[in-house]
Tab-separated table of C-alpha atoms in Angstrom:
chain	number	residue	atom	x	y	z
Y	21	UNK	CA	12.562	-10.477	-42.740
Y	22	UNK	CA	15.429	-8.827	-40.888
Y	23	UNK	CA	16.302	-5.223	-41.539
Y	24	UNK	CA	19.928	-4.685	-42.668
Y	25	UNK	CA	20.867	-3.335	-39.227
Y	26	UNK	CA	19.350	-6.290	-37.420
Y	27	UNK	CA	20.969	-8.687	-39.869
Y	28	UNK	CA	24.422	-7.186	-39.380
Y	29	UNK	CA	23.986	-7.137	-35.640
Y	30	UNK	CA	23.102	-10.810	-35.753
Y	31	UNK	CA	26.199	-11.505	-37.854
Y	32	UNK	CA	28.442	-9.712	-35.388
Y	33	UNK	CA	27.091	-11.591	-32.409
Y	34	UNK	CA	27.151	-14.883	-34.306
Y	35	UNK	CA	30.799	-14.304	-35.113
Y	36	UNK	CA	31.715	-13.348	-31.555
Y	37	UNK	CA	29.988	-16.354	-30.001
Y	38	UNK	CA	29.979	-19.148	-32.561
Y	39	UNK	CA	28.229	-22.141	-31.074
Y	40	UNK	CA	29.960	-25.485	-31.386
Y	41	UNK	CA	29.091	-28.918	-30.077
Y	42	UNK	CA	30.644	-29.327	-26.673
Y	43	UNK	CA	30.365	-31.788	-23.846
Y	44	UNK	CA	29.609	-30.200	-20.461
Y	45	UNK	CA	32.488	-30.431	-18.026
Y	46	UNK	CA	32.156	-31.919	-14.549
Y	47	UNK	CA	32.280	-28.704	-12.560
Y	48	UNK	CA	32.219	-28.156	-8.858
Y	49	UNK	CA	29.130	-26.281	-7.715
Y	50	UNK	CA	30.107	-23.024	-6.079
Y	51	UNK	CA	28.466	-21.617	-3.037
Y	52	UNK	CA	25.888	-19.097	-4.206
Y	53	UNK	CA	23.675	-16.427	-2.686
Y	54	UNK	CA	20.057	-15.854	-3.562
Y	55	UNK	CA	19.690	-12.328	-4.912
Y	56	UNK	CA	18.091	-9.888	-2.500
Y	57	UNK	CA	16.195	-6.928	-3.910
Y	58	UNK	CA	17.847	-3.655	-2.924
Y	59	UNK	CA	19.661	-0.633	-4.265
Y	60	UNK	CA	23.249	0.484	-4.666
Y	61	UNK	CA	24.719	2.684	-1.953
Y	62	UNK	CA	28.094	4.212	-1.210
Y	63	UNK	CA	30.803	2.087	0.392
Y	64	UNK	CA	34.360	2.785	1.553
Y	65	UNK	CA	35.892	2.106	-1.865
Y	66	UNK	CA	39.614	2.753	-2.269
Y	67	UNK	CA	40.101	1.739	-5.929
Y	68	UNK	CA	38.080	0.613	-8.960
Y	69	UNK	CA	38.965	-2.011	-11.574
Y	70	UNK	CA	37.186	-3.582	-14.547
Y	71	UNK	CA	37.106	-7.048	-16.120
Y	72	UNK	CA	35.173	-8.548	-19.002
Y	73	UNK	CA	34.935	-11.282	-21.587
Y	74	UNK	CA	34.195	-11.014	-25.336
Y	75	UNK	CA	31.861	-8.039	-25.825
Y	76	UNK	CA	32.328	-7.406	-22.120
Y	77	UNK	CA	36.077	-7.359	-22.753
Y	78	UNK	CA	35.629	-4.662	-25.377
Y	79	UNK	CA	33.415	-2.702	-22.992
Y	80	UNK	CA	36.017	-3.109	-20.256
Y	81	UNK	CA	38.621	-1.385	-22.437
Y	82	UNK	CA	36.122	1.355	-23.285
Y	83	UNK	CA	35.508	2.062	-19.606
Y	84	UNK	CA	39.210	1.844	-18.746
Y	85	UNK	CA	40.336	4.188	-21.523
Y	86	UNK	CA	37.472	6.665	-21.177
Y	87	UNK	CA	37.808	6.878	-17.399
Y	88	UNK	CA	41.425	5.931	-16.747
Y	89	UNK	CA	41.433	8.454	-13.889
Y	90	UNK	CA	38.843	6.246	-12.149
Y	91	UNK	CA	39.870	2.709	-13.205
Y	92	UNK	CA	43.206	1.525	-11.883
Y	93	UNK	CA	43.476	-1.472	-14.195
Y	94	UNK	CA	41.649	-3.975	-16.411
Y	95	UNK	CA	41.372	-7.695	-17.126
Y	96	UNK	CA	40.218	-8.717	-20.606
Y	97	UNK	CA	39.290	-12.194	-21.845
Y	98	UNK	CA	38.831	-12.961	-25.553
Y	99	UNK	CA	38.740	-9.437	-27.015
Y	100	UNK	CA	40.772	-6.929	-28.995
Y	101	UNK	CA	42.015	-3.359	-28.751
Y	102	UNK	CA	40.074	-0.238	-27.833
Y	103	UNK	CA	37.779	1.135	-30.581
Y	104	UNK	CA	38.639	-1.845	-32.774
Y	105	UNK	CA	35.309	-1.771	-34.641
Y	106	UNK	CA	35.602	1.967	-35.401
Y	107	UNK	CA	31.809	2.284	-35.511
Y	108	UNK	CA	31.736	-0.088	-38.487
Y	109	UNK	CA	29.959	-3.446	-38.563
Y	110	UNK	CA	32.207	-4.875	-41.254
Y	111	UNK	CA	35.293	-3.926	-39.304
Y	112	UNK	CA	33.805	-5.531	-36.195
Y	113	UNK	CA	33.143	-8.729	-38.129
Y	114	UNK	CA	36.289	-9.035	-40.176
Y	115	UNK	CA	38.851	-6.967	-38.290
Y	116	UNK	CA	38.058	-7.550	-34.620
Y	117	UNK	CA	36.950	-11.159	-34.693
Y	118	UNK	CA	38.138	-13.117	-37.702
Y	119	UNK	CA	40.959	-10.627	-38.492
Y	120	UNK	CA	40.556	-10.811	-42.257
Y	121	UNK	CA	40.863	-7.026	-42.076
Y	122	UNK	CA	43.707	-5.355	-40.153
Y	123	UNK	CA	42.893	-3.906	-36.765
Y	124	UNK	CA	44.573	-0.650	-37.784
Y	125	UNK	CA	46.337	-0.517	-34.428
Y	126	UNK	CA	48.271	2.667	-35.040
Y	127	UNK	CA	45.047	4.454	-36.006
Y	128	UNK	CA	43.382	3.269	-32.799
Y	129	UNK	CA	46.293	4.648	-30.775
Y	130	UNK	CA	46.029	7.946	-32.648
Y	131	UNK	CA	42.279	8.166	-32.030
Y	132	UNK	CA	42.940	7.628	-28.318
Y	133	UNK	CA	45.547	10.390	-28.085
Y	134	UNK	CA	43.390	12.802	-30.116
Y	135	UNK	CA	40.254	12.138	-28.097
Y	136	UNK	CA	42.249	12.608	-24.887
Y	137	UNK	CA	43.334	16.026	-26.171
Y	138	UNK	CA	39.641	16.895	-26.685
Y	139	UNK	CA	38.749	15.623	-23.212
Y	140	UNK	CA	36.543	12.890	-24.679
Y	141	UNK	CA	38.591	10.281	-22.811
Y	142	UNK	CA	40.887	10.790	-19.850
Y	143	UNK	CA	44.610	11.640	-20.407
Y	144	UNK	CA	46.500	8.672	-21.839
Y	145	UNK	CA	49.233	9.185	-19.262
Y	146	UNK	CA	46.884	7.599	-16.734
Y	147	UNK	CA	47.333	4.270	-18.508
Y	148	UNK	CA	51.082	4.254	-17.873
Y	149	UNK	CA	51.966	1.508	-15.392
Y	150	UNK	CA	48.307	0.455	-14.996
Y	151	UNK	CA	48.058	-3.325	-14.422
Y	152	UNK	CA	46.356	-5.118	-17.290
Y	153	UNK	CA	45.657	-8.864	-17.495
Y	154	UNK	CA	44.854	-10.319	-20.924
Y	155	UNK	CA	43.641	-13.886	-21.598
Y	156	UNK	CA	43.333	-15.710	-24.919
Y	157	UNK	CA	42.740	-19.429	-25.423
Y	158	UNK	CA	44.339	-21.336	-28.284
Y	159	UNK	CA	40.967	-22.830	-29.313
Y	160	UNK	CA	39.283	-19.428	-29.503
Y	161	UNK	CA	38.590	-19.037	-33.221
Y	162	UNK	CA	35.907	-16.423	-32.592
Y	163	UNK	CA	38.377	-13.699	-31.693
Y	164	UNK	CA	41.668	-14.611	-33.332
Y	165	UNK	CA	44.875	-14.473	-31.304
Y	166	UNK	CA	46.288	-11.823	-33.613
Y	167	UNK	CA	43.433	-9.527	-32.535
Y	168	UNK	CA	44.142	-10.068	-28.851
Y	169	UNK	CA	47.855	-9.638	-29.567
Y	170	UNK	CA	46.980	-6.155	-30.770
Y	171	UNK	CA	45.112	-5.486	-27.527
Y	172	UNK	CA	48.356	-6.250	-25.691
Y	173	UNK	CA	50.319	-3.995	-28.046
Y	174	UNK	CA	47.747	-1.227	-27.645
Y	175	UNK	CA	48.152	-1.180	-23.881
Y	176	UNK	CA	51.927	-1.548	-24.027
Y	177	UNK	CA	52.078	1.464	-26.376
Y	178	UNK	CA	50.616	3.606	-23.580
Y	179	UNK	CA	52.967	2.141	-20.958
Y	180	UNK	CA	50.583	-0.230	-19.186
Y	181	UNK	CA	52.037	-3.214	-17.363
Y	182	UNK	CA	50.520	-6.164	-19.240
Y	183	UNK	CA	50.407	-9.816	-18.225
Y	184	UNK	CA	49.405	-11.937	-21.228
Y	185	UNK	CA	48.040	-15.439	-20.569
Y	186	UNK	CA	47.937	-17.120	-23.975
Y	187	UNK	CA	48.971	-20.654	-22.998
Y	188	UNK	CA	45.537	-22.076	-22.280
Y	189	UNK	CA	43.706	-24.401	-24.707
Y	190	UNK	CA	40.428	-22.609	-23.912
Y	191	UNK	CA	37.749	-21.784	-26.441
Y	192	UNK	CA	35.930	-18.472	-26.528
Y	193	UNK	CA	34.799	-18.151	-22.915
Y	194	UNK	CA	35.388	-16.924	-19.396
Y	195	UNK	CA	37.571	-19.636	-17.866
Y	196	UNK	CA	36.720	-20.532	-14.261
Y	197	UNK	CA	37.062	-23.531	-11.910
Y	198	UNK	CA	33.255	-23.488	-11.801
Y	199	UNK	CA	32.831	-23.674	-15.553
Y	200	UNK	CA	30.182	-26.015	-16.898
Y	201	UNK	CA	31.809	-26.515	-20.307
Y	202	UNK	CA	34.986	-28.312	-21.297
Y	203	UNK	CA	38.079	-26.221	-21.743
Y	204	UNK	CA	38.113	-26.087	-25.535
Y	205	UNK	CA	34.388	-25.416	-25.987
Y	206	UNK	CA	32.767	-22.355	-27.481
Y	207	UNK	CA	29.187	-22.847	-26.322
Y	208	UNK	CA	26.653	-21.358	-23.914
Y	209	UNK	CA	26.986	-20.370	-21.129
Y	210	UNK	CA	30.613	-19.709	-22.157
Y	211	UNK	CA	31.983	-20.668	-18.740
Y	212	UNK	CA	34.782	-23.140	-19.323
Y	213	UNK	CA	36.657	-25.356	-16.894
Y	214	UNK	CA	40.320	-25.760	-17.823
Y	215	UNK	CA	41.477	-27.005	-14.444
Y	216	UNK	CA	43.025	-23.617	-13.771
Y	217	UNK	CA	42.156	-20.468	-11.818
Y	218	UNK	CA	42.688	-17.376	-13.992
Y	219	UNK	CA	40.831	-15.275	-11.428
Y	220	UNK	CA	43.724	-15.767	-9.016
Y	221	UNK	CA	46.110	-14.537	-11.731
Y	222	UNK	CA	44.028	-11.566	-12.784
Y	223	UNK	CA	43.371	-10.417	-9.221
Y	224	UNK	CA	47.059	-10.777	-8.293
Y	225	UNK	CA	47.881	-8.635	-11.325
Y	226	UNK	CA	45.249	-5.993	-10.587
Y	227	UNK	CA	45.466	-5.872	-6.792
Y	228	UNK	CA	49.124	-6.753	-6.270
Y	229	UNK	CA	48.383	-9.702	-4.003
Y	230	UNK	CA	45.398	-11.896	-3.286
Y	231	UNK	CA	44.241	-14.127	-0.462
Y	232	UNK	CA	42.888	-17.603	-1.114
Y	233	UNK	CA	39.199	-17.664	-2.072
Y	234	UNK	CA	36.399	-18.612	0.234
Y	235	UNK	CA	35.528	-22.189	-0.756
Y	236	UNK	CA	32.811	-22.486	1.890
Y	237	UNK	CA	29.527	-20.711	2.266
Y	238	UNK	CA	29.626	-17.141	0.980
Y	239	UNK	CA	29.319	-14.538	3.690
Y	240	UNK	CA	28.220	-11.512	1.667
Y	241	UNK	CA	25.023	-10.345	0.025
Y	242	UNK	CA	24.077	-10.494	-3.639
Y	243	UNK	CA	22.001	-7.413	-4.333
Y	244	UNK	CA	19.592	-7.259	-7.270
Y	245	UNK	CA	19.099	-3.607	-8.138
Y	246	UNK	CA	17.242	-1.589	-10.745
Y	247	UNK	CA	19.455	-0.505	-13.623
Y	248	UNK	CA	16.734	1.966	-14.598
Y	249	UNK	CA	17.830	4.065	-11.649
Y	250	UNK	CA	21.258	4.515	-13.180
Y	251	UNK	CA	20.375	4.505	-16.883
Y	252	UNK	CA	21.078	7.838	-18.587
Y	253	UNK	CA	17.628	7.749	-20.136
Y	254	UNK	CA	15.877	6.371	-17.057
Y	255	UNK	CA	14.980	3.152	-18.903
Y	256	UNK	CA	17.693	0.532	-19.209
Y	257	UNK	CA	15.901	-1.621	-21.822
Y	258	UNK	CA	16.065	1.371	-24.169
Y	259	UNK	CA	19.855	1.052	-23.965
Y	260	UNK	CA	19.801	-2.717	-24.561
Y	261	UNK	CA	20.375	-3.243	-20.848
Y	262	UNK	CA	18.360	-5.405	-18.460
Y	263	UNK	CA	16.074	-3.861	-15.884
Y	264	UNK	CA	18.105	-5.680	-13.231
Y	265	UNK	CA	21.781	-5.635	-12.331
Y	266	UNK	CA	23.673	-7.367	-9.523
Y	267	UNK	CA	26.307	-6.479	-6.967
Y	268	UNK	CA	28.072	-8.835	-4.565
Y	269	UNK	CA	28.967	-7.056	-1.328
Y	270	UNK	CA	31.098	-8.906	1.293
Y	271	UNK	CA	30.015	-8.437	4.903
Y	272	UNK	CA	33.275	-6.631	5.659
Y	273	UNK	CA	32.502	-4.019	3.001
Y	274	UNK	CA	28.931	-3.629	4.227
Y	275	UNK	CA	30.379	-3.001	7.714
Y	276	UNK	CA	32.467	-0.093	6.485
Y	277	UNK	CA	35.902	-1.577	5.934
Y	278	UNK	CA	38.002	-0.218	3.071
Y	279	UNK	CA	37.227	-2.236	-0.062
Y	280	UNK	CA	38.026	-2.230	-3.728
Y	281	UNK	CA	35.447	-2.434	-6.505
Y	282	UNK	CA	35.581	-4.683	-9.572
Y	283	UNK	CA	33.145	-4.153	-12.457
Y	284	UNK	CA	32.624	-7.568	-14.098
Y	285	UNK	CA	31.140	-7.630	-17.588
Y	286	UNK	CA	29.625	-10.734	-19.156
Y	287	UNK	CA	29.830	-11.515	-22.876
Y	288	UNK	CA	27.206	-12.048	-25.554
Y	289	UNK	CA	24.501	-14.633	-24.748
Y	290	UNK	CA	25.752	-14.572	-21.169
Y	291	UNK	CA	23.518	-11.974	-19.559
Y	292	UNK	CA	20.789	-12.568	-16.999
Y	293	UNK	CA	18.100	-12.798	-19.697
Y	294	UNK	CA	20.020	-15.650	-21.410
Y	295	UNK	CA	21.642	-17.680	-18.608
Y	296	UNK	CA	20.170	-16.295	-15.397
Y	297	UNK	CA	22.835	-15.736	-12.750
Y	298	UNK	CA	25.285	-18.313	-14.172
Y	299	UNK	CA	28.000	-15.727	-14.830
Y	300	UNK	CA	27.400	-14.007	-11.473
Y	301	UNK	CA	27.487	-17.335	-9.619
Y	302	UNK	CA	30.262	-19.158	-11.509
Y	303	UNK	CA	32.755	-16.438	-12.512
Y	304	UNK	CA	34.784	-17.289	-9.366
Y	305	UNK	CA	34.839	-13.673	-8.317
Y	306	UNK	CA	32.477	-13.723	-5.324
Y	307	UNK	CA	34.673	-16.357	-3.705
Y	308	UNK	CA	37.694	-14.053	-3.910
Y	309	UNK	CA	35.592	-11.028	-2.988
Y	310	UNK	CA	34.783	-12.535	0.414
Y	311	UNK	CA	38.411	-12.871	1.441
Y	312	UNK	CA	39.845	-9.804	-0.270
Y	313	UNK	CA	37.446	-6.991	0.658
Y	314	UNK	CA	36.258	-6.711	-2.926
Y	315	UNK	CA	32.826	-5.546	-4.079
Y	316	UNK	CA	31.870	-7.017	-7.488
Y	317	UNK	CA	29.419	-5.120	-9.699
Y	318	UNK	CA	27.699	-7.156	-12.428
Y	319	UNK	CA	25.957	-4.809	-14.917
Y	320	UNK	CA	23.663	-6.622	-17.315
Y	321	UNK	CA	23.104	-6.105	-21.048
Y	322	UNK	CA	19.912	-7.355	-22.683
Y	323	UNK	CA	18.635	-8.330	-26.101
Y	324	UNK	CA	17.141	-5.744	-28.432
Y	325	UNK	CA	16.195	-5.514	-32.103
Y	326	UNK	CA	19.662	-4.329	-33.060
Y	327	UNK	CA	21.342	-6.544	-30.467
Y	328	UNK	CA	19.649	-9.959	-30.541
Y	329	UNK	CA	22.325	-11.739	-28.475
Y	330	UNK	CA	22.590	-9.260	-25.618
Y	331	UNK	CA	26.108	-7.993	-26.294
Y	332	UNK	CA	27.608	-4.810	-24.934
Y	333	UNK	CA	27.807	-1.958	-27.418
Y	334	UNK	CA	31.341	-1.981	-28.812
Y	335	UNK	CA	30.505	-1.365	-32.465
Y	336	UNK	CA	27.748	1.308	-32.243
Y	337	UNK	CA	24.554	-0.710	-32.432
Y	338	UNK	CA	22.696	1.913	-30.383
Y	339	UNK	CA	23.174	4.300	-33.288
Y	340	UNK	CA	25.483	6.807	-31.595
Y	341	UNK	CA	29.129	7.361	-32.489
Y	342	UNK	CA	30.119	8.239	-28.924
Y	343	UNK	CA	29.655	4.665	-27.616
Y	344	UNK	CA	33.354	4.209	-26.618
Y	345	UNK	CA	33.947	7.601	-24.959
Y	346	UNK	CA	32.625	9.794	-22.175
Y	347	UNK	CA	28.953	10.370	-22.839
Y	348	UNK	CA	28.372	6.975	-24.404
Y	349	UNK	CA	24.996	5.671	-23.173
Y	350	UNK	CA	26.132	2.327	-21.769
Y	351	UNK	CA	29.489	3.705	-20.599
Y	352	UNK	CA	27.763	6.439	-18.616
Y	353	UNK	CA	25.103	4.151	-17.242
Y	354	UNK	CA	27.760	1.812	-15.857
Y	355	UNK	CA	29.725	4.796	-14.561
Y	356	UNK	CA	26.607	6.001	-12.722
Y	357	UNK	CA	26.613	2.669	-10.892
Y	358	UNK	CA	30.313	3.029	-10.116
Y	359	UNK	CA	29.823	6.586	-8.876
Y	360	UNK	CA	27.046	5.439	-6.572
Y	361	UNK	CA	29.145	2.650	-5.089
Y	362	UNK	CA	32.385	4.586	-4.582
Y	363	UNK	CA	30.713	7.760	-3.402
């Protein structure tokens, strides 16, 4: 029998990634790299950005807001505003997914300003003019459009420059030309093919311009590294994170050229333990990384008793109230990876 905490965690993840019957799409197979065991090291990184989908989208906003002095912008698929769950499982279920409860947007903005005054998150002025790309599909009934609308309003309130892509018929997923599901599906591995290339749009928004992706053989290296090395407790599984993480490093970056860094965060049921390297291989980010001097860091969550679907902690399942601010266990673990890469 499930404990109440495990039961509520299961309900949250079930809501955020409701499985529906879906026919796999005919997807092109991307060029991939076999992971090579290694460790993270410092590169010539000029700027850092973050992107994520679903629970990874919520974590992306947590990283961006907590460390807006470090992150220059964010791209969020299928998620809502910062601190939407307010450390409350019911609010996560019914306010940040189904939207039966209000998101309490003004309160979230007040929390952000107050926490900035305490130094718990970076000054909100850093968010002004930051590029933010937001994606919501019309067939996403897991996170309602009204919730994502409030994410847009949240960022606009602090002066961010937001591009909102809400015209797609996508389900609850990361949309990519290499998706293995049809556009409207909400089903594992949550990589949908809509015949579009949102990665081009998000990278143009974040970086200002973007070169065409490498559609041939990838020229970089996919590093498999120990997340234990960067975990704040020295043991990533204790934080509901996998022992392994991944980083794609183009050859130009390895050779010392100036590069930018993108932290890419998978959603629930989309981590290495659930789908292998499907998100890493098919997110359509490595292809752009090769031609745009972009390192892509792929941190990995993992299943745990209070997190059976391997989501990122955006509602407090680790039992600490500081999960969305500086000092939060997963936030700081990911930041340790970022600090290592950008020196």
